[in-house]
Each structure stands twice: as C-alpha cells, then as structure tokens.
Amino acid sequence: MKLLVIGSGGREHALAWQLAKSAKAQKVFVAPGNGGTALNPYLHNVDITDSAALADFVEQEGIALTVVGPEAPLAAGVVDVFRSRGLKIFGPTKAAAQLESSKDFAKAFMVRHHIPTAKYQTFTDPALAHAYIDAEGAPIVVKADGLAAGKGVVVATTVQEAHDAIDSMLGDGKLGAAGARVVIEEFLEGEEASFIVLCDGRNVLPLATSQDHKRLKDNDEGPNTGGMGAYSPAPVVTPELHGRVMREVILPTIQGMAKDGIQFTGFLYAGLMISAQGPKVLEFNCRMGDPETQPIMMRVKSDLLEVFEHGVAGTLDKANIDWDRRTALGVVMAAHNYPDTPRSGDSIHGLPPEQPDAMVFHAGTRLENGVAKTSGGRVLCVTALGDSVKLAQQRAYDVMQSIHFDGMQCRRDIGWRAIARRNAPPEA
C-alpha cells in the first residue's frame, strides 16, 4: 500500500517514520518533506505543495491513503479537493479547520456550545483594542485571529506589552492578514497540557497525553514559540481529568460541529490550561501538535496505518493503540535568532543514526549535496525514551551532545514540570 504524508516539519517526519513501520506500507511519500525524510531510505520526498497537483500525484501513483500534517493545507481546503475526487484523506475540511484558522470562530463556537474557555473580545479597530486593554489590565493575552505559524500569541505581563502587541498586529501589520483581527483574552493560571484525539466524524480515539514548552528559554522565559520541546505522557492529565476533558471539551466539540452542520474528521488538538476550576481550552488545532507528535509517535507500538484506515472508514470505534509504557521526551534544537528571523543555511554536523530508544526528527532542514543544512526556525527534535521523565530527559540531552550547527538554541529544562511534580512532597 502506498501512502502520502503532506508537510515538511518534524511532525510529518515522525508520522511518516511511524507509518513506514507498517507491514502494509509499500512506499511512503512525503510532500514536500525535509532533510530528515530525504535521508530515510524508507521515505520518498515529493516536491509538490499545490492541493490539485497533490491530488493528481495521488491518482497517478495509486496512493491508497493520505495524512495531512500542517495547518496551512487544511485551511486551504486540501481535504475538500481530495474528497471531491474520491481520494481517501485523513484530515478536516476547510470549514472544520476554521477551529484553528480563526481564533474568533473558535471562541464564538466554544461560547455557543458551552465549552470552558477564557473570556474574550475580538477587535479590528486598534483604538477599541487599546481601550479594552486599559480597562482589563495585565497580565492579558493578545492573539492574531489567523494562522501565524506559532508566532501569533503574545502573553503580555504588562499593559505596555499588550499595547505593543496590538500596534504590531493591527497597526504595523507585522503578521499580515493573520493579524488583521485580534482576540484579546483573560490570562489563565495553571499548567498547560496537550490533548489530541483522532475523529472520524462520529467516533473519537484519544492519543497519549503530552505537554510542550512554548517559551524560548529555560524557566519558561523569553518569547512564545511554536514549541521548544515536549514529553508524553503528561502527569498533569490524571485518569479523572482525562475523563473530564473528554466529557467537557472533546465530545461537546465534535457534537457541536455536527449541530452547526460541519462534520469534524481528522486530528483535534485541544490546548488546555489545567486550572483550579478544571480544564479550559486555550486553543484548538486541527492537526497534531509539533513538537508533541515526536514523543507521541515514539511511544506507538501498534500498526498506525491500521488506525488511519479506521479513521477514513468511519470505524475508529474499532481501533486501538498500544503505547510504550515508557516516557518519551523531545528537545528542539532551533536556529539562530528563532523565533524572530531564523537564519538558514548552517551546516548540521554529528547527526547520530536511529537507535532503539532515540530518534532525531528533522523539521527545518534540507539536504544540499548530501549535507544537512538548516532551513527553518525549529531545526531538529531529539527524542528519547526512558523509564521516567528524568531518564528520558537525560537520554535526549546525551544524544544531542554530538549534534552541532552554528547559532543553535535549545532549552536545557524540557520536562521540568513533570520532574518537579514527581519530586514534590505528598499533600497533607
């Protein structure tokens, strides 16, 4: 069976790597792929990004199933194009992908269907936005309405920071169309977790829980990024909380979309804040998270292709995933000056081979005359398994030591919350 994974990041490398393990997988194409997928003998890069051209390629090659990784093709309607031609593809339609492509759509949807989230207001007028910030004070959160590649959220600790964010988005147009409308939210206290499920329009299959680190620097300092590392499972998501998230967030979302006349298929990612009042939704994504996908894929023991086959057939209630009991932890190695204007073209040295308990997933890389070079902000995600978060952390950083490229940035404390939780004294 021939397969296609659409995308070029670490998420897509991890998905394609896991799919290629299936006994049913004859050939796995990645479009357009990256340096890591180019180096893998079981994966084949295809330099196509246009939806119609991808559908043509799928028809020509006789590809049985396509999985969509990133948000941009979903927002552009690649699933609609494929389905109009009778091609099997796992992902949400353009209408369903609005849960991610428009923050305002998502917030209005949550309010309408009583899904817990932070209070908010939406603005296109800078003066009204500034007045709202003055009235609400700080800390406060400013979000670009549209897709901004992980750079459209400013957690402002001061009123001035919030005003600057409004000036940048609505005034300077730094984020283009994505920032032409902004959502301003109350700041929520608590611990974040990523809750990702597969949906076939009716049935839901939860994936292993995970948690990522959004801030650039250790101790959760510095600007927000697309994610500097992640681990799975997330100890903050207890069995009790897991059930509550399914009841209060996931199922009402799928059912709410259906009530609104939109069937949701594909990945649904709820970015949660676990507060004293329970889980609240910070954001929805309509795809797997990156870098959460890398640790999650490291823990999959089942045939992932069979799961996706159930996903496109509408039979996810018959699917199951066996998980490695160990913790997986991934550390992102980012380019010079990420997240602002990351530098490209730096040669990457010392990449280790795949190991039973460790894998280096590529994201912003390309092959140039056989040499891997940086081509994006988040370059690699060094991911390892361990019997505890601490051991997985140690293993990942040990593997990372051999890898070098000029200007490399990384955090040295990925997993710190889980380790602190494990080391905390029991409550009286």
mmCIF file with all atom_site columns, N, CA and C in Angstrom, residues 11 68-75 92-107 109-110 143-151 153 178 181 183 214 226 253 257 264 267-271 281-290 378:
data_model
loop_
_atom_site.group_PDB
_atom_site.id
_atom_site.type_symbol
_atom_site.label_atom_id
_atom_site.label_alt_id
_atom_site.label_comp_id
_atom_site.label_asym_id
_atom_site.label_entity_id
_atom_site.label_seq_id
_atom_site.pdbx_PDB_ins_code
_atom_site.Cartn_x
_atom_site.Cartn_y
_atom_site.Cartn_z
_atom_site.occupancy
_atom_site.B_iso_or_equiv
_atom_site.pdbx_formal_charge
_atom_site.auth_seq_id
_atom_site.auth_comp_id
_atom_site.auth_asym_id
_atom_site.auth_atom_id
_atom_site.pdbx_PDB_model_num
ATOM 1   N N  . ARG A 1 11  ? 6.750   17.065 12.791 1.00 0.00 ? 11  ARG A N  1
ATOM 2   C CA . ARG A 1 11  ? 5.521   16.280 12.945 1.00 0.00 ? 11  ARG A CA 1
ATOM 3   C C  . ARG A 1 11  ? 5.373   15.293 11.788 1.00 0.00 ? 11  ARG A C  1
ATOM 4   N N  . VAL A 1 68  ? -2.694  14.396 6.415  1.00 0.00 ? 68  VAL A N  1
ATOM 5   C CA . VAL A 1 68  ? -2.255  15.791 6.362  1.00 0.00 ? 68  VAL A CA 1
ATOM 6   C C  . VAL A 1 68  ? -1.628  16.179 7.690  1.00 0.00 ? 68  VAL A C  1
ATOM 7   N N  . GLY A 1 69  ? -0.411  16.744 7.650  1.00 0.00 ? 69  GLY A N  1
ATOM 8   C CA . GLY A 1 69  ? 0.274   17.164 8.859  1.00 0.00 ? 69  GLY A CA 1
ATOM 9   C C  . GLY A 1 69  ? -0.039  18.594 9.277  1.00 0.00 ? 69  GLY A C  1
ATOM 10  N N  . PRO A 1 70  ? 0.342   19.608 8.488  1.00 0.00 ? 70  PRO A N  1
ATOM 11  C CA . PRO A 1 70  ? 0.270   21.001 8.955  1.00 0.00 ? 70  PRO A CA 1
ATOM 12  C C  . PRO A 1 70  ? -1.075  21.663 8.700  1.00 0.00 ? 70  PRO A C  1
ATOM 13  N N  . GLU A 1 71  ? -1.217  22.865 9.298  1.00 0.00 ? 71  GLU A N  1
ATOM 14  C CA . GLU A 1 71  ? -2.488  23.574 9.254  1.00 0.00 ? 71  GLU A CA 1
ATOM 15  C C  . GLU A 1 71  ? -2.755  24.303 7.938  1.00 0.00 ? 71  GLU A C  1
ATOM 16  N N  . ALA A 1 72  ? -1.699  24.802 7.270  1.00 0.00 ? 72  ALA A N  1
ATOM 17  C CA . ALA A 1 72  ? -1.924  25.629 6.074  1.00 0.00 ? 72  ALA A CA 1
ATOM 18  C C  . ALA A 1 72  ? -2.674  24.887 4.963  1.00 0.00 ? 72  ALA A C  1
ATOM 19  N N  . PRO A 1 73  ? -2.288  23.662 4.588  1.00 0.00 ? 73  PRO A N  1
ATOM 20  C CA . PRO A 1 73  ? -3.059  22.960 3.553  1.00 0.00 ? 73  PRO A CA 1
ATOM 21  C C  . PRO A 1 73  ? -4.502  22.680 3.962  1.00 0.00 ? 73  PRO A C  1
ATOM 22  N N  . LEU A 1 74  ? -4.732  22.433 5.259  1.00 0.00 ? 74  LEU A N  1
ATOM 23  C CA . LEU A 1 74  ? -6.090  22.195 5.743  1.00 0.00 ? 74  LEU A CA 1
ATOM 24  C C  . LEU A 1 74  ? -6.940  23.445 5.585  1.00 0.00 ? 74  LEU A C  1
ATOM 25  N N  . ALA A 1 75  ? -6.372  24.583 5.992  1.00 0.00 ? 75  ALA A N  1
ATOM 26  C CA . ALA A 1 75  ? -7.087  25.855 5.875  1.00 0.00 ? 75  ALA A CA 1
ATOM 27  C C  . ALA A 1 75  ? -7.348  26.215 4.418  1.00 0.00 ? 75  ALA A C  1
ATOM 28  N N  . PRO A 1 92  ? -9.454  17.377 8.496  1.00 0.00 ? 92  PRO A N  1
ATOM 29  C CA . PRO A 1 92  ? -10.714 18.123 8.465  1.00 0.00 ? 92  PRO A CA 1
ATOM 30  C C  . PRO A 1 92  ? -10.877 18.933 7.180  1.00 0.00 ? 92  PRO A C  1
ATOM 31  N N  . THR A 1 93  ? -12.125 19.177 6.823  1.00 0.00 ? 93  THR A N  1
ATOM 32  C CA . THR A 1 93  ? -12.416 20.038 5.681  1.00 0.00 ? 93  THR A CA 1
ATOM 33  C C  . THR A 1 93  ? -12.025 21.484 5.999  1.00 0.00 ? 93  THR A C  1
ATOM 34  N N  . LYS A 1 94  ? -12.075 22.323 4.980  1.00 0.00 ? 94  LYS A N  1
ATOM 35  C CA . LYS A 1 94  ? -11.763 23.742 5.169  1.00 0.00 ? 94  LYS A CA 1
ATOM 36  C C  . LYS A 1 94  ? -12.698 24.378 6.194  1.00 0.00 ? 94  LYS A C  1
ATOM 37  N N  . ALA A 1 95  ? -13.977 24.007 6.140  1.00 0.00 ? 95  ALA A N  1
ATOM 38  C CA . ALA A 1 95  ? -14.946 24.569 7.085  1.00 0.00 ? 95  ALA A CA 1
ATOM 39  C C  . ALA A 1 95  ? -14.633 24.130 8.507  1.00 0.00 ? 95  ALA A C  1
ATOM 40  N N  . ALA A 1 96  ? -14.296 22.851 8.691  1.00 0.00 ? 96  ALA A N  1
ATOM 41  C CA . ALA A 1 96  ? -13.982 22.342 10.024 1.00 0.00 ? 96  ALA A CA 1
ATOM 42  C C  . ALA A 1 96  ? -12.669 22.916 10.549 1.00 0.00 ? 96  ALA A C  1
ATOM 43  N N  . ALA A 1 97  ? -11.729 23.173 9.638  1.00 0.00 ? 97  ALA A N  1
ATOM 44  C CA . ALA A 1 97  ? -10.409 23.685 10.032 1.00 0.00 ? 97  ALA A CA 1
ATOM 45  C C  . ALA A 1 97  ? -10.463 25.120 10.537 1.00 0.00 ? 97  ALA A C  1
ATOM 46  N N  . GLN A 1 98  ? -11.630 25.765 10.425 1.00 0.00 ? 98  GLN A N  1
ATOM 47  C CA . GLN A 1 98  ? -11.769 27.113 10.991 1.00 0.00 ? 98  GLN A CA 1
ATOM 48  C C  . GLN A 1 98  ? -11.571 27.119 12.508 1.00 0.00 ? 98  GLN A C  1
ATOM 49  N N  . LEU A 1 99  ? -11.751 25.959 13.150 1.00 0.00 ? 99  LEU A N  1
ATOM 50  C CA . LEU A 1 99  ? -11.479 25.883 14.586 1.00 0.00 ? 99  LEU A CA 1
ATOM 51  C C  . LEU A 1 99  ? -10.055 26.306 14.902 1.00 0.00 ? 99  LEU A C  1
ATOM 52  N N  . GLU A 1 100 ? -9.148  26.115 13.928 1.00 0.00 ? 100 GLU A N  1
ATOM 53  C CA . GLU A 1 100 ? -7.775  26.583 14.107 1.00 0.00 ? 100 GLU A CA 1
ATOM 54  C C  . GLU A 1 100 ? -7.474  27.837 13.315 1.00 0.00 ? 100 GLU A C  1
ATOM 55  N N  . SER A 1 101 ? -8.003  27.912 12.102 1.00 0.00 ? 101 SER A N  1
ATOM 56  C CA . SER A 1 101 ? -7.600  29.015 11.216 1.00 0.00 ? 101 SER A CA 1
ATOM 57  C C  . SER A 1 101 ? -8.184  30.357 11.627 1.00 0.00 ? 101 SER A C  1
ATOM 58  N N  . SER A 1 102 ? -9.201  30.349 12.517 1.00 0.00 ? 102 SER A N  1
ATOM 59  C CA . SER A 1 102 ? -9.752  31.609 13.026 1.00 0.00 ? 102 SER A CA 1
ATOM 60  C C  . SER A 1 102 ? -9.971  31.503 14.527 1.00 0.00 ? 102 SER A C  1
ATOM 61  N N  . LYS A 1 103 ? -9.201  32.259 15.294 1.00 0.00 ? 103 LYS A N  1
ATOM 62  C CA . LYS A 1 103 ? -9.364  32.266 16.755 1.00 0.00 ? 103 LYS A CA 1
ATOM 63  C C  . LYS A 1 103 ? -10.755 32.776 17.129 1.00 0.00 ? 103 LYS A C  1
ATOM 64  N N  . ASP A 1 104 ? -11.245 33.768 16.374 1.00 0.00 ? 104 ASP A N  1
ATOM 65  C CA . ASP A 1 104 ? -12.567 34.320 16.664 1.00 0.00 ? 104 ASP A CA 1
ATOM 66  C C  . ASP A 1 104 ? -13.659 33.274 16.429 1.00 0.00 ? 104 ASP A C  1
ATOM 67  N N  . PHE A 1 105 ? -13.552 32.515 15.338 1.00 0.00 ? 105 PHE A N  1
ATOM 68  C CA . PHE A 1 105 ? -14.508 31.438 15.071 1.00 0.00 ? 105 PHE A CA 1
ATOM 69  C C  . PHE A 1 105 ? -14.507 30.441 16.219 1.00 0.00 ? 105 PHE A C  1
ATOM 70  N N  . ALA A 1 106 ? -13.305 30.057 16.666 1.00 0.00 ? 106 ALA A N  1
ATOM 71  C CA . ALA A 1 106 ? -13.192 29.056 17.726 1.00 0.00 ? 106 ALA A CA 1
ATOM 72  C C  . ALA A 1 106 ? -13.781 29.561 19.040 1.00 0.00 ? 106 ALA A C  1
ATOM 73  N N  . LYS A 1 107 ? -13.502 30.808 19.386 1.00 0.00 ? 107 LYS A N  1
ATOM 74  C CA . LYS A 1 107 ? -14.010 31.341 20.652 1.00 0.00 ? 107 LYS A CA 1
ATOM 75  C C  . LYS A 1 107 ? -15.539 31.444 20.617 1.00 0.00 ? 107 LYS A C  1
ATOM 76  N N  . PHE A 1 109 ? -17.527 29.688 18.824 1.00 0.00 ? 109 PHE A N  1
ATOM 77  C CA . PHE A 1 109 ? -18.020 28.307 18.847 1.00 0.00 ? 109 PHE A CA 1
ATOM 78  C C  . PHE A 1 109 ? -18.056 27.774 20.277 1.00 0.00 ? 109 PHE A C  1
ATOM 79  N N  . MET A 1 110 ? -16.969 28.007 21.030 1.00 0.00 ? 110 MET A N  1
ATOM 80  C CA . MET A 1 110 ? -16.904 27.498 22.405 1.00 0.00 ? 110 MET A CA 1
ATOM 81  C C  . MET A 1 110 ? -17.965 28.135 23.293 1.00 0.00 ? 110 MET A C  1
ATOM 82  N N  . LYS A 1 143 ? -4.004  37.641 20.765 1.00 0.00 ? 143 LYS A N  1
ATOM 83  C CA . LYS A 1 143 ? -3.831  36.612 19.735 1.00 0.00 ? 143 LYS A CA 1
ATOM 84  C C  . LYS A 1 143 ? -4.232  37.139 18.364 1.00 0.00 ? 143 LYS A C  1
ATOM 85  N N  . ALA A 1 144 ? -3.385  36.873 17.367 1.00 0.00 ? 144 ALA A N  1
ATOM 86  C CA . ALA A 1 144 ? -3.796  37.122 15.991 1.00 0.00 ? 144 ALA A CA 1
ATOM 87  C C  . ALA A 1 144 ? -4.911  36.145 15.645 1.00 0.00 ? 144 ALA A C  1
ATOM 88  N N  . ASP A 1 145 ? -5.910  36.614 14.926 1.00 0.00 ? 145 ASP A N  1
ATOM 89  C CA . ASP A 1 145 ? -7.061  35.758 14.606 1.00 0.00 ? 145 ASP A CA 1
ATOM 90  C C  . ASP A 1 145 ? -6.677  34.597 13.690 1.00 0.00 ? 145 ASP A C  1
ATOM 91  N N  . GLY A 1 146 ? -5.803  34.850 12.719 1.00 0.00 ? 146 GLY A N  1
ATOM 92  C CA . GLY A 1 146 ? -5.484  33.843 11.712 1.00 0.00 ? 146 GLY A CA 1
ATOM 93  C C  . GLY A 1 146 ? -4.237  33.042 12.032 1.00 0.00 ? 146 GLY A C  1
ATOM 94  N N  . LEU A 1 147 ? -3.838  32.215 11.057 1.00 0.00 ? 147 LEU A N  1
ATOM 95  C CA . LEU A 1 147 ? -2.665  31.352 11.228 1.00 0.00 ? 147 LEU A CA 1
ATOM 96  C C  . LEU A 1 147 ? -1.396  32.188 11.170 1.00 0.00 ? 147 LEU A C  1
ATOM 97  N N  . ALA A 1 148 ? -0.531  32.001 12.184 1.00 0.00 ? 148 ALA A N  1
ATOM 98  C CA . ALA A 1 148 ? 0.687   32.811 12.257 1.00 0.00 ? 148 ALA A CA 1
ATOM 99  C C  . ALA A 1 148 ? 1.908   31.964 12.609 1.00 0.00 ? 148 ALA A C  1
ATOM 100 N N  . ALA A 1 149 ? 1.847   30.658 12.289 1.00 0.00 ? 149 ALA A N  1
ATOM 101 C CA . ALA A 1 149 ? 2.987   29.746 12.477 1.00 0.00 ? 149 ALA A CA 1
ATOM 102 C C  . ALA A 1 149 ? 3.549   29.784 13.887 1.00 0.00 ? 149 ALA A C  1
ATOM 103 N N  . GLY A 1 150 ? 2.656   29.823 14.870 1.00 0.00 ? 150 GLY A N  1
ATOM 104 C CA . GLY A 1 150 ? 3.093   29.783 16.261 1.00 0.00 ? 150 GLY A CA 1
ATOM 105 C C  . GLY A 1 150 ? 3.577   31.108 16.804 1.00 0.00 ? 150 GLY A C  1
ATOM 106 N N  . LYS A 1 151 ? 3.489   32.173 15.999 1.00 0.00 ? 151 LYS A N  1
ATOM 107 C CA . LYS A 1 151 ? 4.022   33.469 16.430 1.00 0.00 ? 151 LYS A CA 1
ATOM 108 C C  . LYS A 1 151 ? 2.927   34.499 16.689 1.00 0.00 ? 151 LYS A C  1
ATOM 109 N N  . VAL A 1 153 ? 0.694   34.673 19.201 1.00 0.00 ? 153 VAL A N  1
ATOM 110 C CA . VAL A 1 153 ? 0.184   34.783 20.569 1.00 0.00 ? 153 VAL A CA 1
ATOM 111 C C  . VAL A 1 153 ? 1.188   35.544 21.426 1.00 0.00 ? 153 VAL A C  1
ATOM 112 N N  . ALA A 1 178 ? -3.206  37.529 8.901  1.00 0.00 ? 178 ALA A N  1
ATOM 113 C CA . ALA A 1 178 ? -3.448  36.767 10.131 1.00 0.00 ? 178 ALA A CA 1
ATOM 114 C C  . ALA A 1 178 ? -3.703  37.679 11.314 1.00 0.00 ? 178 ALA A C  1
ATOM 115 N N  . ARG A 1 181 ? -7.222  40.973 12.493 1.00 0.00 ? 181 ARG A N  1
ATOM 116 C CA . ARG A 1 181 ? -8.226  40.909 13.552 1.00 0.00 ? 181 ARG A CA 1
ATOM 117 C C  . ARG A 1 181 ? -7.562  40.234 14.733 1.00 0.00 ? 181 ARG A C  1
ATOM 118 N N  . VAL A 1 183 ? -7.875  38.688 18.880 1.00 0.00 ? 183 VAL A N  1
ATOM 119 C CA . VAL A 1 183 ? -8.672  38.233 20.009 1.00 0.00 ? 183 VAL A CA 1
ATOM 120 C C  . VAL A 1 183 ? -7.885  38.561 21.270 1.00 0.00 ? 183 VAL A C  1
ATOM 121 N N  . LYS A 1 214 ? 6.330   26.222 25.434 1.00 0.00 ? 214 LYS A N  1
ATOM 122 C CA . LYS A 1 214 ? 6.185   27.268 24.415 1.00 0.00 ? 214 LYS A CA 1
ATOM 123 C C  . LYS A 1 214 ? 7.264   28.338 24.476 1.00 0.00 ? 214 LYS A C  1
ATOM 124 N N  . GLY A 1 226 ? 6.763   28.179 18.584 1.00 0.00 ? 226 GLY A N  1
ATOM 125 C CA . GLY A 1 226 ? 5.906   27.079 18.180 1.00 0.00 ? 226 GLY A CA 1
ATOM 126 C C  . GLY A 1 226 ? 6.046   25.878 19.088 1.00 0.00 ? 226 GLY A C  1
ATOM 127 N N  . THR A 1 253 ? -17.277 19.312 21.487 1.00 0.00 ? 253 THR A N  1
ATOM 128 C CA . THR A 1 253 ? -16.748 19.957 20.279 1.00 0.00 ? 253 THR A CA 1
ATOM 129 C C  . THR A 1 253 ? -17.187 19.205 19.030 1.00 0.00 ? 253 THR A C  1
ATOM 130 N N  . MET A 1 257 ? -19.868 20.786 16.422 1.00 0.00 ? 257 MET A N  1
ATOM 131 C CA . MET A 1 257 ? -19.600 20.979 14.997 1.00 0.00 ? 257 MET A CA 1
ATOM 132 C C  . MET A 1 257 ? -20.701 20.329 14.162 1.00 0.00 ? 257 MET A C  1
ATOM 133 N N  . PHE A 1 264 ? -16.700 16.885 11.734 1.00 0.00 ? 264 PHE A N  1
ATOM 134 C CA . PHE A 1 264 ? -15.258 17.014 12.004 1.00 0.00 ? 264 PHE A CA 1
ATOM 135 C C  . PHE A 1 264 ? -14.578 15.667 11.867 1.00 0.00 ? 264 PHE A C  1
ATOM 136 N N  . PHE A 1 267 ? -7.455  15.033 13.011 1.00 0.00 ? 267 PHE A N  1
ATOM 137 C CA . PHE A 1 267 ? -6.934  15.269 14.359 1.00 0.00 ? 267 PHE A CA 1
ATOM 138 C C  . PHE A 1 267 ? -7.634  16.474 14.980 1.00 0.00 ? 267 PHE A C  1
ATOM 139 N N  . LEU A 1 268 ? -7.969  16.360 16.245 1.00 0.00 ? 268 LEU A N  1
ATOM 140 C CA . LEU A 1 268 ? -8.427  17.516 17.013 1.00 0.00 ? 268 LEU A CA 1
ATOM 141 C C  . LEU A 1 268 ? -7.506  17.663 18.209 1.00 0.00 ? 268 LEU A C  1
ATOM 142 N N  . TYR A 1 269 ? -6.901  18.821 18.310 1.00 0.00 ? 269 TYR A N  1
ATOM 143 C CA . TYR A 1 269 ? -5.937  19.115 19.382 1.00 0.00 ? 269 TYR A CA 1
ATOM 144 C C  . TYR A 1 269 ? -6.539  20.219 20.248 1.00 0.00 ? 269 TYR A C  1
ATOM 145 N N  . ALA A 1 270 ? -6.742  19.899 21.514 1.00 0.00 ? 270 ALA A N  1
ATOM 146 C CA . ALA A 1 270 ? -7.190  20.914 22.462 1.00 0.00 ? 270 ALA A CA 1
ATOM 147 C C  . ALA A 1 270 ? -5.996  21.307 23.329 1.00 0.00 ? 270 ALA A C  1
ATOM 148 N N  . GLY A 1 271 ? -5.556  22.546 23.183 1.00 0.00 ? 271 GLY A N  1
ATOM 149 C CA . GLY A 1 271 ? -4.531  23.077 24.077 1.00 0.00 ? 271 GLY A CA 1
ATOM 150 C C  . GLY A 1 271 ? -5.223  23.540 25.345 1.00 0.00 ? 271 GLY A C  1
ATOM 151 N N  . VAL A 1 281 ? -10.061 25.536 27.561 1.00 0.00 ? 281 VAL A N  1
ATOM 152 C CA . VAL A 1 281 ? -9.412  25.470 26.252 1.00 0.00 ? 281 VAL A CA 1
ATOM 153 C C  . VAL A 1 281 ? -8.716  26.794 25.945 1.00 0.00 ? 281 VAL A C  1
ATOM 154 N N  . LEU A 1 282 ? -7.401  26.709 25.722 1.00 0.00 ? 282 LEU A N  1
ATOM 155 C CA . LEU A 1 282 ? -6.634  27.881 25.280 1.00 0.00 ? 282 LEU A CA 1
ATOM 156 C C  . LEU A 1 282 ? -6.763  28.061 23.775 1.00 0.00 ? 282 LEU A C  1
ATOM 157 N N  . GLU A 1 283 ? -6.724  26.926 23.057 1.00 0.00 ? 283 GLU A N  1
ATOM 158 C CA . GLU A 1 283 ? -6.806  26.970 21.598 1.00 0.00 ? 283 GLU A CA 1
ATOM 159 C C  . GLU A 1 283 ? -7.170  25.593 21.075 1.00 0.00 ? 283 GLU A C  1
ATOM 160 N N  . PHE A 1 284 ? -7.705  25.569 19.871 1.00 0.00 ? 284 PHE A N  1
ATOM 161 C CA . PHE A 1 284 ? -7.896  24.330 19.125 1.00 0.00 ? 284 PHE A CA 1
ATOM 162 C C  . PHE A 1 284 ? -6.923  24.319 17.959 1.00 0.00 ? 284 PHE A C  1
ATOM 163 N N  . ASN A 1 285 ? -6.350  23.152 17.687 1.00 0.00 ? 285 ASN A N  1
ATOM 164 C CA . ASN A 1 285 ? -5.653  22.911 16.439 1.00 0.00 ? 285 ASN A CA 1
ATOM 165 C C  . ASN A 1 285 ? -6.358  21.773 15.729 1.00 0.00 ? 285 ASN A C  1
ATOM 166 N N  . CYS A 1 286 ? -6.283  21.777 14.427 1.00 0.00 ? 286 CYS A N  1
ATOM 167 C CA . CYS A 1 286 ? -6.933  20.731 13.633 1.00 0.00 ? 286 CYS A CA 1
ATOM 168 C C  . CYS A 1 286 ? -5.908  19.786 13.045 1.00 0.00 ? 286 CYS A C  1
ATOM 169 N N  . ARG A 1 287 ? -4.850  19.586 13.795 1.00 0.00 ? 287 ARG A N  1
ATOM 170 C CA . ARG A 1 287 ? -3.764  18.681 13.397 1.00 0.00 ? 287 ARG A CA 1
ATOM 171 C C  . ARG A 1 287 ? -3.010  18.327 14.666 1.00 0.00 ? 287 ARG A C  1
ATOM 172 N N  . MET A 1 288 ? -2.104  17.392 14.569 1.00 0.00 ? 288 MET A N  1
ATOM 173 C CA . MET A 1 288 ? -1.288  17.060 15.729 1.00 0.00 ? 288 MET A CA 1
ATOM 174 C C  . MET A 1 288 ? -0.351  18.212 16.045 1.00 0.00 ? 288 MET A C  1
ATOM 175 N N  . GLY A 1 289 ? 0.030   18.317 17.307 1.00 0.00 ? 289 GLY A N  1
ATOM 176 C CA . GLY A 1 289 ? 0.948   19.376 17.696 1.00 0.00 ? 289 GLY A CA 1
ATOM 177 C C  . GLY A 1 289 ? 2.372   19.050 17.276 1.00 0.00 ? 289 GLY A C  1
ATOM 178 N N  . ASP A 1 290 ? 3.163   20.079 17.164 1.00 0.00 ? 290 ASP A N  1
ATOM 179 C CA . ASP A 1 290 ? 4.594   19.937 16.896 1.00 0.00 ? 290 ASP A CA 1
ATOM 180 C C  . ASP A 1 290 ? 5.302   20.849 17.890 1.00 0.00 ? 290 ASP A C  1
ATOM 181 N N  . ARG A 1 378 ? 12.674  25.962 13.791 1.00 0.00 ? 378 ARG A N  1
ATOM 182 C CA . ARG A 1 378 ? 12.917  24.766 14.599 1.00 0.00 ? 378 ARG A CA 1
ATOM 183 C C  . ARG A 1 378 ? 13.542  23.730 13.687 1.00 0.00 ? 378 ARG A C  1
#
